[in-house]
Amino acid sequence: MAHAYTPGLKVTEGTTIEKKRRLPLEGEVLVETGAAVKAEDIVAKADLPGNVQLLNVANLLSVPPEEIAEYMLKPVGETVSEDEIIATTKGLFGLFKSQAHSPISGTIESMSDVTGQVILREPPIPVELKAYTDGTVTETIPKEGVTVETYGTYIQGIFGVGGETLGDLVIAVNSSSKELTEEQILPEHKDRILVGGALVTTDAIQKAIQLGVQGIIAGGIDDADLRQLLGYELGVAITGSEELGITLVITEGFGSIEMAERTFALLKAREGMKTSINGATQIRAGVVRPEIVIPFVSEDEDTTADALVGMLEIGSPVRVIREPHFGKLGRVTELPIELQQLETEAEVRVLQVEFEDGEKITLPRANVETIEKR
């Protein structure tokens, strides 16, 4: 039997979630399989090599490169302090000495009798990997990381900026169609994750950063506001490494777009709960979606069978991802088998969608994405 598929976002009330937590280089895993962890727990750590500084000792001392070893006061591997003298000439009767001072605190990594350069390395940079979400460690990968499993609400967004963060969920607006403005952001929202409705403004984001809000979830954001916030035009590279002081997860798209009612209702039902979010997004090959993870204990964990993600059928909830109906939600009412001709004279497979207001239109199947629900 043939099936039709289209890209989709997950909006799941309760499901088993697995998060792989890996170090950027080999290190030490701090937990064992079966251990219960909190989102803020450190599960692995490593040391990134420090930055390298070059010091041309031969030039500073005015000696041939092959002779610098004779004038070094400390050997390779020895630690040095910033501005410490690491090489010196004998001078004339103890006077008129030439000296080489270390520009950093660190270690002497190597010296070259060809170039006369001494390589100094700054102290290692510690990297600590947190669990990201409350759960149980189901797998440990020696020297690399762990897999954390939890049960909870899982929602994917359209776009995000900023990395992983954590906080209690607060609904800042009373409707999915309301904008999140700076007046609605209060001092008591420090360390919280706020939920807006149709749009979040630049002023609101700036105030949230000042007050120490951890993250904002909203339906839409203006691209001009995003450009102003970042200070540059965002390209197609992966996001998530921005150092804004806050993480944003946009669930619907650019502009003022009402948050899907199911998404808003689901978040509202989870108000006050510990929530993990990640704004990392990649829209090219190897798609990465921003996400919202809200773990909770369920007596009936994962009783529903996993649906085939992205499969289109009559009744499937979908979101339109092309103009002129961009962002509108509806359900599939027809899936004609025959190819239909567009205005461009291209022949494609189409579907009929009924929007929430009752309007029905026919669209190319490539113009929608499914919304996975459980």
Short mmCIF file of C-alpha atoms in Angstrom, two decimals:
data_model
loop_
_atom_site.label_atom_id
_atom_site.label_comp_id
_atom_site.label_asym_id
_atom_site.label_seq_id
_atom_site.Cartn_x
_atom_site.Cartn_y
_atom_site.Cartn_z
CA MET A 1 0.00 0.00 0.00
CA ALA A 2 1.34 3.45 -0.93
CA HIS A 3 1.51 6.29 1.58
CA ALA A 4 2.04 10.03 1.22
CA TYR A 5 4.57 11.76 3.46
CA THR A 6 5.45 15.38 4.21
CA PRO A 7 7.79 17.08 6.71
CA GLY A 8 6.31 17.43 10.18
CA LEU A 9 6.73 18.97 13.62
CA LYS A 10 6.07 17.11 16.85
CA VAL A 11 3.56 18.41 19.38
CA THR A 12 3.16 15.51 21.80
CA GLU A 13 1.43 15.62 25.17
CA GLY A 14 3.28 12.62 26.54
CA THR A 15 5.99 10.46 25.00
CA THR A 16 9.29 8.79 25.84
CA ILE A 17 12.15 11.16 25.01
CA GLU A 18 15.78 10.14 24.55
CA LYS A 19 18.52 12.76 24.57
CA LYS A 20 22.08 11.83 23.66
CA ARG A 21 24.58 13.94 25.58
CA ARG A 22 28.08 13.90 24.05
CA LEU A 23 31.27 15.76 24.88
CA PRO A 24 33.06 17.64 22.06
CA LEU A 25 36.20 15.58 22.80
CA GLU A 26 37.11 12.61 24.96
CA GLY A 27 36.71 13.16 28.68
CA GLU A 28 35.25 11.55 31.79
CA VAL A 29 31.70 10.22 32.25
CA LEU A 30 30.52 10.91 35.81
CA VAL A 31 27.35 8.79 36.05
CA GLU A 32 26.48 5.13 35.62
CA THR A 33 23.73 3.42 33.64
CA GLY A 34 20.49 3.41 35.64
CA ALA A 35 21.28 6.59 37.56
CA ALA A 36 18.48 9.11 38.07
CA VAL A 37 19.63 12.60 37.08
CA LYS A 38 18.30 16.13 37.28
CA ALA A 39 18.51 18.52 34.33
CA GLU A 40 21.20 20.60 36.04
CA ASP A 41 23.37 17.58 37.01
CA ILE A 42 26.79 17.32 35.34
CA VAL A 43 26.99 13.91 33.64
CA ALA A 44 30.38 14.24 31.92
CA LYS A 45 33.32 16.60 31.78
CA ALA A 46 36.43 17.24 29.71
CA ASP A 47 39.25 19.75 29.32
CA LEU A 48 39.58 21.64 26.05
CA PRO A 49 43.19 22.48 25.20
CA GLY A 50 43.98 26.12 26.00
CA ASN A 51 44.79 28.71 23.37
CA VAL A 52 48.33 28.88 21.98
CA GLN A 53 50.60 31.93 22.05
CA LEU A 54 53.83 32.24 20.04
CA LEU A 55 56.81 34.09 21.49
CA ASN A 56 59.79 34.85 19.24
CA VAL A 57 62.52 34.49 21.86
CA ALA A 58 65.36 34.66 19.31
CA ASN A 59 64.24 38.12 18.18
CA LEU A 60 63.65 39.39 21.70
CA LEU A 61 67.10 38.31 22.85
CA SER A 62 68.84 39.06 19.51
CA VAL A 63 70.41 35.59 19.43
CA PRO A 64 70.51 32.90 16.71
CA PRO A 65 67.47 30.53 16.77
CA GLU A 66 69.64 27.45 17.36
CA GLU A 67 70.97 28.97 20.61
CA ILE A 68 67.70 29.86 22.41
CA ALA A 69 67.82 26.70 24.57
CA GLU A 70 70.94 28.09 26.27
CA TYR A 71 69.07 31.19 27.41
CA MET A 72 65.78 29.54 28.53
CA LEU A 73 65.21 29.66 32.30
CA LYS A 74 62.51 26.97 32.25
CA PRO A 75 62.30 23.71 30.29
CA VAL A 76 59.50 22.47 28.04
CA GLY A 77 56.51 21.34 30.11
CA GLU A 78 57.14 23.79 32.96
CA THR A 79 54.37 26.15 34.11
CA VAL A 80 54.85 29.90 33.83
CA SER A 81 53.02 32.98 35.08
CA GLU A 82 52.01 36.02 33.08
CA ASP A 83 54.90 38.50 32.68
CA GLU A 84 57.37 35.99 34.16
CA ILE A 85 60.88 36.06 32.65
CA ILE A 86 61.34 32.79 30.74
CA ALA A 87 64.58 33.61 28.89
CA THR A 88 67.43 36.08 29.41
CA THR A 89 70.92 36.88 28.17
CA LYS A 90 73.88 37.26 30.53
CA GLY A 91 74.50 40.83 29.46
CA LEU A 92 77.73 42.72 29.94
CA PHE A 93 79.06 42.51 33.50
CA GLY A 94 75.52 41.62 34.55
CA LEU A 95 74.11 44.74 32.90
CA PHE A 96 72.22 45.42 29.65
CA LYS A 97 70.41 42.08 29.78
CA SER A 98 67.81 41.19 27.16
CA GLN A 99 64.77 39.35 28.54
CA ALA A 100 61.72 37.51 27.20
CA HIS A 101 58.56 37.75 29.31
CA SER A 102 55.66 35.28 29.09
CA PRO A 103 52.53 37.04 27.76
CA ILE A 104 50.25 34.50 29.49
CA SER A 105 49.94 32.12 32.41
CA GLY A 106 50.22 28.53 31.20
CA THR A 107 52.86 26.01 30.19
CA ILE A 108 55.81 25.94 27.81
CA GLU A 109 54.69 23.48 25.15
CA SER A 110 57.66 23.49 22.78
CA MET A 111 60.56 25.49 21.40
CA SER A 112 62.09 25.55 17.92
CA ASP A 113 65.80 25.93 17.19
CA VAL A 114 64.86 26.63 13.55
CA THR A 115 62.52 29.60 13.98
CA GLY A 116 63.53 30.67 17.48
CA GLN A 117 59.87 30.54 18.54
CA VAL A 118 58.62 29.28 21.90
CA ILE A 119 55.04 27.95 21.99
CA LEU A 120 53.10 28.74 25.17
CA ARG A 121 49.69 27.20 25.90
CA GLU A 122 47.07 28.71 28.16
CA PRO A 123 45.47 26.54 30.89
CA PRO A 124 42.88 24.00 29.68
CA ILE A 125 39.27 25.13 29.42
CA PRO A 126 36.93 22.92 31.49
CA VAL A 127 33.80 21.69 29.69
CA GLU A 128 30.92 20.37 31.77
CA LEU A 129 28.05 18.50 30.14
CA LYS A 130 24.69 18.68 31.92
CA ALA A 131 21.88 16.14 31.68
CA TYR A 132 19.60 18.82 30.08
CA THR A 133 16.42 17.16 31.37
CA ASP A 134 15.32 15.17 34.41
CA GLY A 135 15.42 11.46 33.63
CA THR A 136 17.31 8.20 33.82
CA VAL A 137 20.67 7.34 32.27
CA THR A 138 19.96 4.42 29.91
CA GLU A 139 23.39 4.24 28.26
CA THR A 140 26.92 5.38 28.98
CA ILE A 141 29.49 5.82 26.23
CA PRO A 142 32.96 5.60 27.81
CA LYS A 143 34.87 8.90 27.59
CA GLU A 144 32.13 10.41 25.38
CA GLY A 145 28.78 10.86 27.09
CA VAL A 146 25.44 9.34 28.02
CA THR A 147 21.86 8.83 26.86
CA VAL A 148 19.20 10.27 29.17
CA GLU A 149 15.63 8.98 28.88
CA THR A 150 12.59 10.74 30.25
CA TYR A 151 8.82 10.81 29.78
CA GLY A 152 7.08 14.09 29.14
CA THR A 153 5.70 16.70 26.78
CA TYR A 154 7.76 17.30 23.65
CA ILE A 155 7.17 20.21 21.27
CA GLN A 156 9.24 21.22 18.24
CA GLY A 157 9.36 24.80 16.99
CA ILE A 158 9.93 26.35 13.58
CA PHE A 159 12.90 28.50 14.49
CA GLY A 160 15.04 29.42 17.48
CA VAL A 161 18.19 31.16 18.68
CA GLY A 162 20.27 30.58 21.78
CA GLY A 163 21.42 27.34 23.36
CA GLU A 164 20.14 24.99 26.02
CA THR A 165 18.52 26.50 29.08
CA LEU A 166 16.25 25.52 31.94
CA GLY A 167 13.55 27.13 34.05
CA ASP A 168 10.01 26.90 35.40
CA LEU A 169 7.32 27.57 32.78
CA VAL A 170 5.22 30.74 33.11
CA ILE A 171 2.33 31.72 30.82
CA ALA A 172 2.74 35.47 30.35
CA VAL A 173 -0.35 36.11 28.17
CA ASN A 174 -3.98 35.02 28.51
CA SER A 175 -4.50 34.02 24.88
CA SER A 176 -2.58 32.40 22.04
CA SER A 177 -3.37 35.46 19.89
CA LYS A 178 -1.86 38.03 22.28
CA GLU A 179 1.53 39.65 21.75
CA LEU A 180 4.18 39.40 24.46
CA THR A 181 5.17 42.99 25.28
CA GLU A 182 7.66 44.47 27.71
CA GLU A 183 4.88 45.50 30.13
CA GLN A 184 4.04 41.84 30.72
CA ILE A 185 7.58 40.89 31.76
CA LEU A 186 8.06 41.33 35.51
CA PRO A 187 10.96 41.03 37.99
CA GLU A 188 9.50 37.79 39.37
CA HIS A 189 10.07 36.19 35.95
CA LYS A 190 13.81 35.96 36.65
CA ASP A 191 15.13 32.45 35.85
CA ARG A 192 11.78 31.49 34.28
CA ILE A 193 10.77 30.47 30.76
CA LEU A 194 7.94 32.66 29.45
CA VAL A 195 5.22 31.72 26.98
CA GLY A 196 3.83 34.43 24.70
CA GLY A 197 1.14 34.24 22.04
CA ALA A 198 1.26 35.58 18.49
CA LEU A 199 4.43 37.70 18.60
CA VAL A 200 7.35 38.67 20.83
CA THR A 201 8.80 42.15 20.34
CA THR A 202 12.41 43.32 20.55
CA ASP A 203 11.60 45.53 23.54
CA ALA A 204 10.13 42.53 25.35
CA ILE A 205 13.21 40.42 24.63
CA GLN A 206 15.57 43.18 25.77
CA LYS A 207 13.68 43.62 29.03
CA ALA A 208 13.62 39.86 29.57
CA ILE A 209 17.41 39.75 29.17
CA GLN A 210 17.82 42.59 31.69
CA LEU A 211 15.61 40.81 34.24
CA GLY A 212 17.35 37.46 33.85
CA VAL A 213 14.58 35.53 32.07
CA GLN A 214 15.99 32.22 30.80
CA GLY A 215 13.87 31.76 27.68
CA ILE A 216 10.83 32.86 25.67
CA ILE A 217 8.44 30.69 23.65
CA ALA A 218 6.18 32.55 21.19
CA GLY A 219 4.25 32.03 17.98
CA GLY A 220 6.22 34.49 15.85
CA ILE A 221 8.91 37.14 15.64
CA ASP A 222 9.52 39.85 13.02
CA ASP A 223 12.64 39.23 10.95
CA ALA A 224 13.58 42.92 11.37
CA ASP A 225 13.40 42.52 15.15
CA LEU A 226 15.54 39.40 14.96
CA ARG A 227 18.12 41.21 12.86
CA GLN A 228 18.18 44.08 15.36
CA LEU A 229 18.54 41.66 18.26
CA LEU A 230 21.42 39.72 16.70
CA GLY A 231 23.12 42.70 15.08
CA TYR A 232 23.50 40.86 11.77
CA GLU A 233 21.51 39.10 9.04
CA LEU A 234 21.02 35.47 9.94
CA GLY A 235 22.13 33.06 7.21
CA VAL A 236 21.38 29.38 6.70
CA ALA A 237 23.96 28.09 9.18
CA ILE A 238 22.90 26.31 12.35
CA THR A 239 21.79 28.58 15.21
CA GLY A 240 22.12 27.92 18.93
CA SER A 241 25.57 29.34 19.65
CA GLU A 242 24.39 32.96 19.94
CA GLU A 243 25.30 34.59 23.26
CA LEU A 244 22.21 36.73 23.77
CA GLY A 245 21.63 35.97 27.42
CA ILE A 246 18.32 34.30 26.53
CA THR A 247 16.96 31.47 24.36
CA LEU A 248 14.06 31.97 21.93
CA VAL A 249 11.83 29.23 20.51
CA ILE A 250 9.38 30.32 17.78
CA THR A 251 6.61 27.78 17.18
CA GLU A 252 4.86 29.12 14.05
CA GLY A 253 7.05 31.39 11.91
CA PHE A 254 8.07 34.97 11.12
CA GLY A 255 5.64 37.80 11.65
CA SER A 256 2.64 37.99 13.95
CA ILE A 257 1.28 34.44 13.82
CA GLU A 258 -1.07 33.13 16.48
CA MET A 259 0.40 30.17 18.33
CA ALA A 260 -1.42 26.93 17.49
CA GLU A 261 -4.21 26.54 20.05
CA ARG A 262 -3.18 22.97 20.90
CA THR A 263 0.42 24.05 21.52
CA PHE A 264 -0.68 26.95 23.73
CA ALA A 265 -3.15 24.79 25.66
CA LEU A 266 -0.49 22.13 26.20
CA LEU A 267 2.01 24.68 27.52
CA LYS A 268 -0.67 26.24 29.72
CA ALA A 269 -1.41 22.83 31.23
CA ARG A 270 2.28 22.50 32.11
CA GLU A 271 2.63 25.94 33.73
CA GLY A 272 4.93 25.90 36.76
CA MET A 273 6.78 22.77 35.65
CA LYS A 274 10.53 22.53 35.08
CA THR A 275 11.12 23.01 31.34
CA SER A 276 14.19 22.56 29.15
CA ILE A 277 14.43 24.39 25.82
CA ASN A 278 17.01 24.60 23.06
CA GLY A 279 16.94 27.17 20.24
CA ALA A 280 19.38 25.31 17.95
CA THR A 281 17.98 25.29 14.40
CA GLN A 282 19.26 24.07 11.05
CA ILE A 283 17.05 24.27 7.97
CA ARG A 284 19.37 22.62 5.48
CA ALA A 285 20.44 18.97 5.24
CA GLY A 286 20.45 17.28 8.63
CA VAL A 287 17.49 19.31 9.90
CA VAL A 288 17.67 20.40 13.55
CA ARG A 289 14.51 21.79 15.17
CA PRO A 290 14.30 23.98 18.28
CA GLU A 291 12.61 22.04 21.06
CA ILE A 292 10.70 22.20 24.33
CA VAL A 293 11.00 19.30 26.79
CA ILE A 294 8.79 19.15 29.90
CA PRO A 295 9.37 15.92 31.87
CA PHE A 296 6.71 14.57 34.22
CA VAL A 297 5.75 11.27 35.87
CA SER A 298 2.99 9.31 34.13
CA GLU A 299 1.33 6.10 35.29
CA ASP A 300 0.55 5.23 31.68
CA GLU A 301 3.86 5.92 30.01
CA ASP A 302 3.95 5.72 26.25
CA THR A 303 0.91 3.49 25.83
CA THR A 304 0.18 4.77 22.34
CA ALA A 305 2.08 3.22 19.48
CA ASP A 306 4.41 5.51 17.59
CA ALA A 307 2.70 6.91 14.50
CA LEU A 308 4.51 7.03 11.20
CA VAL A 309 5.94 10.53 11.39
CA GLY A 310 4.94 12.69 8.44
CA MET A 311 2.34 10.30 6.98
CA LEU A 312 -0.58 12.12 5.36
CA GLU A 313 -4.08 10.74 5.67
CA ILE A 314 -7.62 12.09 5.83
CA GLY A 315 -7.94 14.03 9.08
CA SER A 316 -4.19 14.66 9.51
CA PRO A 317 -3.52 18.04 11.17
CA VAL A 318 -1.27 20.21 8.99
CA ARG A 319 0.26 23.69 8.87
CA VAL A 320 0.65 25.62 5.60
CA ILE A 321 4.29 26.64 5.03
CA ARG A 322 3.90 28.75 1.87
CA GLU A 323 2.20 32.06 1.09
CA PRO A 324 -0.54 33.25 0.80
CA HIS A 325 -1.82 31.03 3.63
CA PHE A 326 1.48 30.71 5.52
CA GLY A 327 1.06 29.63 9.14
CA LYS A 328 -2.63 28.63 8.92
CA LEU A 329 -3.68 25.36 10.54
CA GLY A 330 -6.16 22.86 9.22
CA ARG A 331 -7.00 19.22 8.52
CA VAL A 332 -6.64 17.15 5.38
CA THR A 333 -10.06 16.44 3.84
CA GLU A 334 -9.05 14.96 0.47
CA LEU A 335 -5.94 13.29 -1.00
CA PRO A 336 -6.53 13.03 -4.77
CA ILE A 337 -4.40 10.38 -6.45
CA GLU A 338 -4.24 12.14 -9.82
CA LEU A 339 -1.60 14.76 -10.57
CA GLN A 340 -2.98 18.27 -10.95
CA GLN A 341 -1.55 21.13 -13.00
CA LEU A 342 -0.45 24.35 -11.28
CA GLU A 343 -0.42 27.84 -12.77
CA THR A 344 3.25 27.22 -13.62
CA GLU A 345 2.06 24.21 -15.70
CA ALA A 346 3.95 21.84 -13.41
CA GLU A 347 1.99 18.71 -12.50
CA VAL A 348 2.11 17.79 -8.80
CA ARG A 349 0.19 15.84 -6.19
CA VAL A 350 -2.19 17.97 -4.16
CA LEU A 351 -4.44 17.77 -1.12
CA GLN A 352 -7.49 19.60 0.13
CA VAL A 353 -7.25 21.33 3.50
CA GLU A 354 -10.08 22.62 5.66
CA PHE A 355 -8.94 25.50 7.87
CA GLU A 356 -10.19 26.13 11.38
CA ASP A 357 -12.57 28.81 10.07
CA GLY A 358 -14.21 26.32 7.67
CA GLU A 359 -12.52 27.55 4.48
CA LYS A 360 -11.37 24.77 2.12
CA ILE A 361 -8.53 25.11 -0.39
CA THR A 362 -6.45 22.83 -2.60
CA LEU A 363 -2.67 22.98 -2.18
CA PRO A 364 0.42 21.14 -3.42
CA ARG A 365 1.41 18.56 -0.81
CA ALA A 366 4.86 20.18 -0.60
CA ASN A 367 3.19 23.33 0.78
CA VAL A 368 2.21 21.76 4.10
CA GLU A 369 3.85 20.05 7.04
CA THR A 370 2.19 17.62 9.40
CA ILE A 371 1.79 18.27 13.11
CA GLU A 372 2.36 15.07 15.04
CA LYS A 373 0.05 14.69 18.03
CA ARG A 374 -0.43 12.10 20.74
#
